[in-house]
XYZ file of C-alpha atoms in Angstrom:
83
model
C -0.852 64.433 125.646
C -3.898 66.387 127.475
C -2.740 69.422 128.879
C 0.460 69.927 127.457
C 0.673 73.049 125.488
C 3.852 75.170 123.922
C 3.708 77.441 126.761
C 5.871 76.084 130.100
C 3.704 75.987 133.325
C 3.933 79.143 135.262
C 6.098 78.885 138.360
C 6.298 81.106 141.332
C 9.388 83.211 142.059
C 10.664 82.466 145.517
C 13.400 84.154 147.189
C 16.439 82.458 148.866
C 15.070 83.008 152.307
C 12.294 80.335 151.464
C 14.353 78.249 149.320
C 17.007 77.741 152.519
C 13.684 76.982 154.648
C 11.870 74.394 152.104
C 15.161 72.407 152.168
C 15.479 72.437 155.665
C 12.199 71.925 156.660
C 12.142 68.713 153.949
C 15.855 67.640 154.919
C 14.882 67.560 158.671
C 12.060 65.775 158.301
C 13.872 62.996 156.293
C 16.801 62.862 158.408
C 14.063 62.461 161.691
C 12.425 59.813 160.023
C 16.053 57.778 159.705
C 16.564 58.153 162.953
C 13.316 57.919 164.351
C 13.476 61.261 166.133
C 10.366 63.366 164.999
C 10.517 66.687 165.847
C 14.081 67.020 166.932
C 16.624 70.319 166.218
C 18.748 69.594 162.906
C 19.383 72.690 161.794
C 20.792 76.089 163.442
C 17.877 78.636 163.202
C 19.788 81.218 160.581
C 21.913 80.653 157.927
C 24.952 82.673 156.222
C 24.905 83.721 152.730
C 27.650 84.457 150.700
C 28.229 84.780 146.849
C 31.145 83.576 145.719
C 33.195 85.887 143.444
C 36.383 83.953 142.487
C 37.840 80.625 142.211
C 40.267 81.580 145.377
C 37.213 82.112 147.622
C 35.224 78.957 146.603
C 38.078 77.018 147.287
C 38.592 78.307 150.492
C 34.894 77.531 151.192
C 35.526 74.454 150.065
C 37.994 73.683 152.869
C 35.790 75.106 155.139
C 33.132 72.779 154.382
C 35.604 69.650 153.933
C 37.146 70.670 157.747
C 34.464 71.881 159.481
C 32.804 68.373 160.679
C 36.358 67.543 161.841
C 36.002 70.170 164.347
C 32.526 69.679 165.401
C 33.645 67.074 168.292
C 35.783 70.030 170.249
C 33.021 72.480 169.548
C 31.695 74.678 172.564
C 28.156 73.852 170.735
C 28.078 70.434 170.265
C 26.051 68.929 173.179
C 27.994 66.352 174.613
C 30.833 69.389 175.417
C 27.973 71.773 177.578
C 27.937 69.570 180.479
């Protein structure tokens, strides 16, 4: 095969800061093109970290994540409920 060697390509270090952005940025982008609205707000601007140091707390992220669309329809945010 030309080109391959022993060695593994070099790849650049990035930090989760970027990471979190490169998936938005490609995420949004997909989920504009299914709905055929280019350019339009997906994401919240920031983003919380957190590292997960037991089983207790990743279940209770878990729920979080499982509930939190449920809620989403009452939310003070969500569009349709700052009129």
């Amino acid at each position: 095969v030309v080109g391959a060697g022993s060695e593994p390509a070099p790849t650049t270090r990035h930090g989760l800061s970027e990471i979190v952005r490169q998936l938005k940025t490609f995420s949004a982008r997909r989920i504009n093109t299914i709905r055929r609205t280019p350019g339009a707000p997906v994401w919240q601007r920031n983003y919380y970290e957190h590292i997960i140091r037991n089983e207790n707390e990743m279940n209770r992220i878990r729920e979080y994540i499982i509930n939190n669309p449920i809620k989403w329809e009452t939310d003070r945010n969500h569009p349709e409920n700052m009129k």
